[in-house]
Amino acid sequence: MTGPTLLDGPTSGPATGAAPRSLVILLHGYGSNGADLIGLVPYWRAALPDTLFLAPNAPQDCPGAPGGRQWWPLTSLSPEARAAGVRVAAPDLNAYIDSHLAAHGLREDRLALVGFSQGTMMALHVGPRRAKPIAGIVGYSGMLADPDALAQEAATKPPILLVHGDADEVLPVTAIHQAKTRLDALGFEVAAHVSPSLGHSVDETGLQLGASFLGNRLA
């Protein structure tokens, strides 16, 4: 039996130049890589000057996307396939989180997860299932990968910000409403924003909301 895949990817240290007081882990979408989401850092530097940003590359090569990675194959978007896929990748992400918290002497309450698309599925799956509560989760253009199991498996209920475009051609905007309804019912603190005329992307409003949310929880 093999252990977790050791993830790596680009990082960006605190603007202060001092040791980090918090961690933000950026989880990219299907067919992308860590270099994509590390590009969010300049927008959030002012709000999070003491934060170390980490953008791991997903564990698997993505077929048909040179340089792209995947958390699991998206050959099917059925609920069963999503639930199985996210469970395969979760140990890799948890091991990555554990290693970086330990390396910097930080606790879970100094950690936030930010995801885009498939990365949001990872964040919403892993975050609530960790034994100790993390500071928060930001999910852009994503969905709950396994909503039916969350009631039984959620160990903690970190605050969550969900942002989605109403013109998303990859994951329809109904995904944010379904996720919020499910999370609300389970007692999570959830803020949600729908950006008009936005496709499968992040806009200026989404970046500003993310900065405010993360800044408040990692201050």
PDB file of C-alpha atoms in Angstrom:
ATOM      1  CA  MET A   1       0.000   0.000   0.000  1.00  0.00           C
ATOM      2  CA  THR A   2       1.493   3.300  -1.061  1.00  0.00           C
ATOM      3  CA  GLY A   3       1.319   6.506   0.952  1.00  0.00           C
ATOM      4  CA  PRO A   4       0.166   9.947  -0.149  1.00  0.00           C
ATOM      5  CA  THR A   5       1.726  11.597  -3.177  1.00  0.00           C
ATOM      6  CA  LEU A   6       4.097  14.376  -2.092  1.00  0.00           C
ATOM      7  CA  LEU A   7       2.714  17.547  -3.642  1.00  0.00           C
ATOM      8  CA  ASP A   8       4.781  20.569  -4.578  1.00  0.00           C
ATOM      9  CA  GLY A   9       4.248  23.812  -6.428  1.00  0.00           C
ATOM     10  CA  PRO A  10       4.932  27.541  -6.387  1.00  0.00           C
ATOM     11  CA  THR A  11       4.948  29.527  -3.156  1.00  0.00           C
ATOM     12  CA  SER A  12       4.983  33.208  -2.237  1.00  0.00           C
ATOM     13  CA  GLY A  13       6.276  34.301   1.168  1.00  0.00           C
ATOM     14  CA  PRO A  14       4.923  37.012   3.473  1.00  0.00           C
ATOM     15  CA  ALA A  15       5.248  40.585   2.228  1.00  0.00           C
ATOM     16  CA  THR A  16       6.735  41.488   5.597  1.00  0.00           C
ATOM     17  CA  GLY A  17       9.701  39.208   5.005  1.00  0.00           C
ATOM     18  CA  ALA A  18       9.124  37.726   8.458  1.00  0.00           C
ATOM     19  CA  ALA A  19       8.107  34.190   9.392  1.00  0.00           C
ATOM     20  CA  PRO A  20       4.525  33.489   8.288  1.00  0.00           C
ATOM     21  CA  ARG A  21       1.723  33.936  10.785  1.00  0.00           C
ATOM     22  CA  SER A  22      -0.792  32.231   8.524  1.00  0.00           C
ATOM     23  CA  LEU A  23      -1.050  29.974   5.469  1.00  0.00           C
ATOM     24  CA  VAL A  24      -3.342  30.197   2.448  1.00  0.00           C
ATOM     25  CA  ILE A  25      -3.334  27.114   0.227  1.00  0.00           C
ATOM     26  CA  LEU A  26      -4.555  27.754  -3.329  1.00  0.00           C
ATOM     27  CA  LEU A  27      -6.096  24.743  -5.090  1.00  0.00           C
ATOM     28  CA  HIS A  28      -6.261  24.991  -8.878  1.00  0.00           C
ATOM     29  CA  GLY A  29      -8.843  23.607 -11.243  1.00  0.00           C
ATOM     30  CA  TYR A  30      -8.836  20.688 -13.658  1.00  0.00           C
ATOM     31  CA  GLY A  31      -6.165  20.950 -16.350  1.00  0.00           C
ATOM     32  CA  SER A  32      -4.395  23.870 -14.686  1.00  0.00           C
ATOM     33  CA  ASN A  33      -1.521  23.972 -12.182  1.00  0.00           C
ATOM     34  CA  GLY A  34      -0.247  25.878  -9.174  1.00  0.00           C
ATOM     35  CA  ALA A  35       1.332  28.601 -11.301  1.00  0.00           C
ATOM     36  CA  ASP A  36      -2.157  29.722 -12.299  1.00  0.00           C
ATOM     37  CA  LEU A  37      -3.562  30.386  -8.828  1.00  0.00           C
ATOM     38  CA  ILE A  38      -0.365  31.820  -7.372  1.00  0.00           C
ATOM     39  CA  GLY A  39      -1.293  34.723  -9.658  1.00  0.00           C
ATOM     40  CA  LEU A  40      -3.979  35.708  -7.127  1.00  0.00           C
ATOM     41  CA  VAL A  41      -1.367  36.674  -4.545  1.00  0.00           C
ATOM     42  CA  PRO A  42      -0.746  40.292  -5.702  1.00  0.00           C
ATOM     43  CA  TYR A  43      -4.448  41.031  -5.240  1.00  0.00           C
ATOM     44  CA  TRP A  44      -4.392  39.820  -1.630  1.00  0.00           C
ATOM     45  CA  ARG A  45      -0.944  40.928  -0.422  1.00  0.00           C
ATOM     46  CA  ALA A  46      -2.185  44.097   1.288  1.00  0.00           C
ATOM     47  CA  ALA A  47      -4.890  42.255   3.224  1.00  0.00           C
ATOM     48  CA  LEU A  48      -2.570  39.379   4.185  1.00  0.00           C
ATOM     49  CA  PRO A  49       0.966  40.757   4.668  1.00  0.00           C
ATOM     50  CA  ASP A  50       1.933  38.014   7.150  1.00  0.00           C
ATOM     51  CA  THR A  51       0.681  35.118   5.014  1.00  0.00           C
ATOM     52  CA  LEU A  52       2.586  32.423   3.163  1.00  0.00           C
ATOM     53  CA  PHE A  53       0.742  31.446  -0.019  1.00  0.00           C
ATOM     54  CA  LEU A  54       1.139  27.886  -1.310  1.00  0.00           C
ATOM     55  CA  ALA A  55      -0.178  26.618  -4.651  1.00  0.00           C
ATOM     56  CA  PRO A  56       0.420  22.865  -4.937  1.00  0.00           C
ATOM     57  CA  ASN A  57       0.189  21.105  -8.273  1.00  0.00           C
ATOM     58  CA  ALA A  58      -2.475  18.403  -8.227  1.00  0.00           C
ATOM     59  CA  PRO A  59      -1.092  14.849  -8.025  1.00  0.00           C
ATOM     60  CA  GLN A  60      -1.984  13.604 -11.527  1.00  0.00           C
ATOM     61  CA  ASP A  61      -1.042  14.643 -15.038  1.00  0.00           C
ATOM     62  CA  CYS A  62      -4.083  15.836 -16.972  1.00  0.00           C
ATOM     63  CA  PRO A  63      -4.536  14.115 -20.359  1.00  0.00           C
ATOM     64  CA  GLY A  64      -4.695  16.545 -23.261  1.00  0.00           C
ATOM     65  CA  ALA A  65      -3.460  19.505 -21.224  1.00  0.00           C
ATOM     66  CA  PRO A  66       0.328  19.914 -21.535  1.00  0.00           C
ATOM     67  CA  GLY A  67       1.655  21.017 -18.152  1.00  0.00           C
ATOM     68  CA  GLY A  68      -1.823  20.672 -16.674  1.00  0.00           C
ATOM     69  CA  ARG A  69      -2.710  18.638 -13.604  1.00  0.00           C
ATOM     70  CA  GLN A  70      -5.844  17.069 -12.166  1.00  0.00           C
ATOM     71  CA  TRP A  71      -6.932  16.124  -8.655  1.00  0.00           C
ATOM     72  CA  TRP A  72      -8.789  13.190 -10.208  1.00  0.00           C
ATOM     73  CA  PRO A  73      -9.980  12.353 -13.731  1.00  0.00           C
ATOM     74  CA  LEU A  74     -13.158  14.140 -14.789  1.00  0.00           C
ATOM     75  CA  THR A  75     -14.311  11.446 -17.162  1.00  0.00           C
ATOM     76  CA  SER A  76     -17.708  11.674 -15.465  1.00  0.00           C
ATOM     77  CA  LEU A  77     -19.398  14.408 -13.426  1.00  0.00           C
ATOM     78  CA  SER A  78     -21.846  11.952 -11.885  1.00  0.00           C
ATOM     79  CA  PRO A  79     -22.259  12.260  -8.107  1.00  0.00           C
ATOM     80  CA  GLU A  80     -20.703   8.823  -7.646  1.00  0.00           C
ATOM     81  CA  ALA A  81     -17.637   9.668  -9.731  1.00  0.00           C
ATOM     82  CA  ARG A  82     -17.113  13.000  -7.958  1.00  0.00           C
ATOM     83  CA  ALA A  83     -17.425  11.388  -4.541  1.00  0.00           C
ATOM     84  CA  ALA A  84     -14.967   8.631  -5.430  1.00  0.00           C
ATOM     85  CA  GLY A  85     -12.496  11.012  -7.068  1.00  0.00           C
ATOM     86  CA  VAL A  86     -12.289  13.527  -4.253  1.00  0.00           C
ATOM     87  CA  ARG A  87     -11.675  10.721  -1.762  1.00  0.00           C
ATOM     88  CA  VAL A  88      -8.704   9.470  -3.761  1.00  0.00           C
ATOM     89  CA  ALA A  89      -7.057  12.909  -3.776  1.00  0.00           C
ATOM     90  CA  ALA A  90      -7.920  13.941  -0.195  1.00  0.00           C
ATOM     91  CA  PRO A  91      -5.040  12.085   1.535  1.00  0.00           C
ATOM     92  CA  ASP A  92      -2.505  13.871  -0.690  1.00  0.00           C
ATOM     93  CA  LEU A  93      -3.906  17.280   0.216  1.00  0.00           C
ATOM     94  CA  ASN A  94      -4.171  16.444   3.910  1.00  0.00           C
ATOM     95  CA  ALA A  95      -0.544  15.297   3.979  1.00  0.00           C
ATOM     96  CA  TYR A  96       0.496  18.551   2.262  1.00  0.00           C
ATOM     97  CA  ILE A  97      -1.457  20.612   4.804  1.00  0.00           C
ATOM     98  CA  ASP A  98       0.003  18.697   7.735  1.00  0.00           C
ATOM     99  CA  SER A  99       3.559  19.049   6.497  1.00  0.00           C
ATOM    100  CA  HIS A 100       3.336  22.823   6.027  1.00  0.00           C
ATOM    101  CA  LEU A 101       1.556  23.484   9.304  1.00  0.00           C
ATOM    102  CA  ALA A 102       4.282  21.521  11.067  1.00  0.00           C
ATOM    103  CA  ALA A 103       7.105  23.170   9.116  1.00  0.00           C
ATOM    104  CA  HIS A 104       5.958  26.650  10.136  1.00  0.00           C
ATOM    105  CA  GLY A 105       4.724  25.844  13.639  1.00  0.00           C
ATOM    106  CA  LEU A 106       1.168  26.929  12.872  1.00  0.00           C
ATOM    107  CA  ARG A 107      -2.192  25.562  13.973  1.00  0.00           C
ATOM    108  CA  GLU A 108      -5.227  24.847  11.796  1.00  0.00           C
ATOM    109  CA  ASP A 109      -6.874  28.110  12.859  1.00  0.00           C
ATOM    110  CA  ARG A 110      -4.115  29.940  10.947  1.00  0.00           C
ATOM    111  CA  LEU A 111      -4.920  28.119   7.690  1.00  0.00           C
ATOM    112  CA  ALA A 112      -7.381  28.929   4.908  1.00  0.00           C
ATOM    113  CA  LEU A 113      -8.106  26.961   1.752  1.00  0.00           C
ATOM    114  CA  VAL A 114      -8.960  28.690  -1.532  1.00  0.00           C
ATOM    115  CA  GLY A 115     -10.170  26.650  -4.487  1.00  0.00           C
ATOM    116  CA  PHE A 116     -11.188  27.185  -8.078  1.00  0.00           C
ATOM    117  CA  SER A 117     -13.503  24.696  -9.833  1.00  0.00           C
ATOM    118  CA  GLN A 118     -12.146  21.189  -9.081  1.00  0.00           C
ATOM    119  CA  GLY A 119      -9.942  22.825  -6.439  1.00  0.00           C
ATOM    120  CA  THR A 120     -13.106  24.148  -4.752  1.00  0.00           C
ATOM    121  CA  MET A 121     -14.438  20.595  -4.624  1.00  0.00           C
ATOM    122  CA  MET A 122     -11.211  19.596  -2.883  1.00  0.00           C
ATOM    123  CA  ALA A 123     -11.367  22.479  -0.388  1.00  0.00           C
ATOM    124  CA  LEU A 124     -15.019  21.882   0.491  1.00  0.00           C
ATOM    125  CA  HIS A 125     -14.363  18.173   0.961  1.00  0.00           C
ATOM    126  CA  VAL A 126     -11.131  18.279   2.949  1.00  0.00           C
ATOM    127  CA  GLY A 127     -11.672  21.392   5.083  1.00  0.00           C
ATOM    128  CA  PRO A 128     -14.722  20.274   7.094  1.00  0.00           C
ATOM    129  CA  ARG A 129     -13.399  16.732   7.513  1.00  0.00           C
ATOM    130  CA  ARG A 130     -10.205  17.770   9.291  1.00  0.00           C
ATOM    131  CA  ALA A 131     -10.249  17.090  13.010  1.00  0.00           C
ATOM    132  CA  LYS A 132      -9.439  20.683  13.990  1.00  0.00           C
ATOM    133  CA  PRO A 133     -11.228  23.699  12.481  1.00  0.00           C
ATOM    134  CA  ILE A 134      -9.414  25.732   9.861  1.00  0.00           C
ATOM    135  CA  ALA A 135      -9.867  29.504   9.568  1.00  0.00           C
ATOM    136  CA  GLY A 136     -12.025  29.396   6.445  1.00  0.00           C
ATOM    137  CA  ILE A 137     -12.644  28.250   2.881  1.00  0.00           C
ATOM    138  CA  VAL A 138     -13.089  30.327  -0.274  1.00  0.00           C
ATOM    139  CA  GLY A 139     -14.575  28.483  -3.234  1.00  0.00           C
ATOM    140  CA  TYR A 140     -14.718  29.966  -6.717  1.00  0.00           C
ATOM    141  CA  SER A 141     -16.769  28.397  -9.522  1.00  0.00           C
ATOM    142  CA  GLY A 142     -17.088  25.040  -7.788  1.00  0.00           C
ATOM    143  CA  MET A 143     -19.483  22.630  -6.112  1.00  0.00           C
ATOM    144  CA  LEU A 144     -19.776  20.078  -3.335  1.00  0.00           C
ATOM    145  CA  ALA A 145     -18.263  16.853  -4.618  1.00  0.00           C
ATOM    146  CA  ASP A 146     -20.017  14.603  -2.100  1.00  0.00           C
ATOM    147  CA  PRO A 147     -22.862  16.516  -0.405  1.00  0.00           C
ATOM    148  CA  ASP A 148     -24.727  13.434   0.809  1.00  0.00           C
ATOM    149  CA  ALA A 149     -21.879  12.258   3.054  1.00  0.00           C
ATOM    150  CA  LEU A 150     -21.115  15.642   4.584  1.00  0.00           C
ATOM    151  CA  ALA A 151     -23.631  15.381   7.429  1.00  0.00           C
ATOM    152  CA  GLN A 152     -21.980  12.212   8.723  1.00  0.00           C
ATOM    153  CA  GLU A 153     -18.379  13.124   7.944  1.00  0.00           C
ATOM    154  CA  ALA A 154     -18.011  16.816   8.824  1.00  0.00           C
ATOM    155  CA  ALA A 155     -15.813  17.066  11.908  1.00  0.00           C
ATOM    156  CA  THR A 156     -15.764  20.881  11.942  1.00  0.00           C
ATOM    157  CA  LYS A 157     -17.683  23.745  10.326  1.00  0.00           C
ATOM    158  CA  PRO A 158     -15.276  26.418   9.079  1.00  0.00           C
ATOM    159  CA  PRO A 159     -16.779  29.622   7.646  1.00  0.00           C
ATOM    160  CA  ILE A 160     -17.150  29.514   3.871  1.00  0.00           C
ATOM    161  CA  LEU A 161     -17.320  32.054   1.045  1.00  0.00           C
ATOM    162  CA  LEU A 162     -18.696  30.844  -2.290  1.00  0.00           C
ATOM    163  CA  VAL A 163     -18.446  32.906  -5.496  1.00  0.00           C
ATOM    164  CA  HIS A 164     -19.801  31.909  -8.909  1.00  0.00           C
ATOM    165  CA  GLY A 165     -20.597  33.521 -12.251  1.00  0.00           C
ATOM    166  CA  ASP A 166     -24.160  33.295 -13.545  1.00  0.00           C
ATOM    167  CA  ALA A 167     -22.830  32.681 -17.069  1.00  0.00           C
ATOM    168  CA  ASP A 168     -20.538  29.785 -16.034  1.00  0.00           C
ATOM    169  CA  GLU A 169     -20.443  27.397 -18.974  1.00  0.00           C
ATOM    170  CA  VAL A 170     -18.494  24.649 -17.149  1.00  0.00           C
ATOM    171  CA  LEU A 171     -20.234  24.358 -13.773  1.00  0.00           C
ATOM    172  CA  PRO A 172     -23.662  26.016 -13.939  1.00  0.00           C
ATOM    173  CA  VAL A 173     -24.550  28.654 -11.345  1.00  0.00           C
ATOM    174  CA  THR A 174     -27.052  26.206  -9.837  1.00  0.00           C
ATOM    175  CA  ALA A 175     -24.009  24.572  -8.189  1.00  0.00           C
ATOM    176  CA  ILE A 176     -23.515  27.490  -5.789  1.00  0.00           C
ATOM    177  CA  HIS A 177     -27.180  27.488  -4.777  1.00  0.00           C
ATOM    178  CA  GLN A 178     -27.145  23.736  -4.175  1.00  0.00           C
ATOM    179  CA  ALA A 179     -23.945  23.979  -2.127  1.00  0.00           C
ATOM    180  CA  LYS A 180     -25.193  26.886  -0.023  1.00  0.00           C
ATOM    181  CA  THR A 181     -28.522  25.179   0.658  1.00  0.00           C
ATOM    182  CA  ARG A 182     -26.774  22.013   1.808  1.00  0.00           C
ATOM    183  CA  LEU A 183     -24.179  23.817   3.928  1.00  0.00           C
ATOM    184  CA  ASP A 184     -26.792  26.112   5.495  1.00  0.00           C
ATOM    185  CA  ALA A 185     -28.868  23.090   6.464  1.00  0.00           C
ATOM    186  CA  LEU A 186     -25.866  21.594   8.245  1.00  0.00           C
ATOM    187  CA  GLY A 187     -25.186  24.753  10.240  1.00  0.00           C
ATOM    188  CA  PHE A 188     -22.202  26.156   8.347  1.00  0.00           C
ATOM    189  CA  GLU A 189     -21.668  29.919   8.185  1.00  0.00           C
ATOM    190  CA  VAL A 190     -21.843  30.535   4.429  1.00  0.00           C
ATOM    191  CA  ALA A 191     -21.622  33.741   2.408  1.00  0.00           C
ATOM    192  CA  ALA A 192     -22.412  33.482  -1.298  1.00  0.00           C
ATOM    193  CA  HIS A 193     -22.055  35.896  -4.203  1.00  0.00           C
ATOM    194  CA  VAL A 194     -23.149  35.469  -7.811  1.00  0.00           C
ATOM    195  CA  SER A 195     -21.355  37.682 -10.344  1.00  0.00           C
ATOM    196  CA  PRO A 196     -23.551  38.724 -13.286  1.00  0.00           C
ATOM    197  CA  SER A 197     -22.384  37.861 -16.807  1.00  0.00           C
ATOM    198  CA  LEU A 198     -19.285  36.053 -15.494  1.00  0.00           C
ATOM    199  CA  GLY A 199     -18.221  32.731 -16.965  1.00  0.00           C
ATOM    200  CA  HIS A 200     -15.950  30.087 -15.446  1.00  0.00           C
ATOM    201  CA  SER A 201     -13.545  32.615 -13.970  1.00  0.00           C
ATOM    202  CA  VAL A 202     -12.866  35.018 -11.096  1.00  0.00           C
ATOM    203  CA  ASP A 203     -13.685  38.719 -11.410  1.00  0.00           C
ATOM    204  CA  GLU A 204     -12.609  41.828  -9.515  1.00  0.00           C
ATOM    205  CA  THR A 205     -15.570  41.606  -7.150  1.00  0.00           C
ATOM    206  CA  GLY A 206     -14.719  37.994  -6.346  1.00  0.00           C
ATOM    207  CA  LEU A 207     -11.120  38.927  -5.609  1.00  0.00           C
ATOM    208  CA  GLN A 208     -12.213  41.773  -3.309  1.00  0.00           C
ATOM    209  CA  LEU A 209     -14.633  39.517  -1.442  1.00  0.00           C
ATOM    210  CA  GLY A 210     -11.889  36.914  -1.066  1.00  0.00           C
ATOM    211  CA  ALA A 211      -9.448  39.491   0.303  1.00  0.00           C
ATOM    212  CA  SER A 212     -11.965  40.732   2.855  1.00  0.00           C
ATOM    213  CA  PHE A 213     -12.989  37.233   3.941  1.00  0.00           C
ATOM    214  CA  LEU A 214      -9.419  35.985   4.334  1.00  0.00           C
ATOM    215  CA  GLY A 215      -8.214  39.177   5.954  1.00  0.00           C
ATOM    216  CA  ASN A 216     -10.955  38.998   8.590  1.00  0.00           C
ATOM    217  CA  ARG A 217     -10.231  35.378   9.450  1.00  0.00           C
ATOM    218  CA  LEU A 218      -6.452  35.454   9.392  1.00  0.00           C
ATOM    219  CA  ALA A 219      -5.895  38.891  10.927  1.00  0.00           C
TER     220      ALA A 219
END
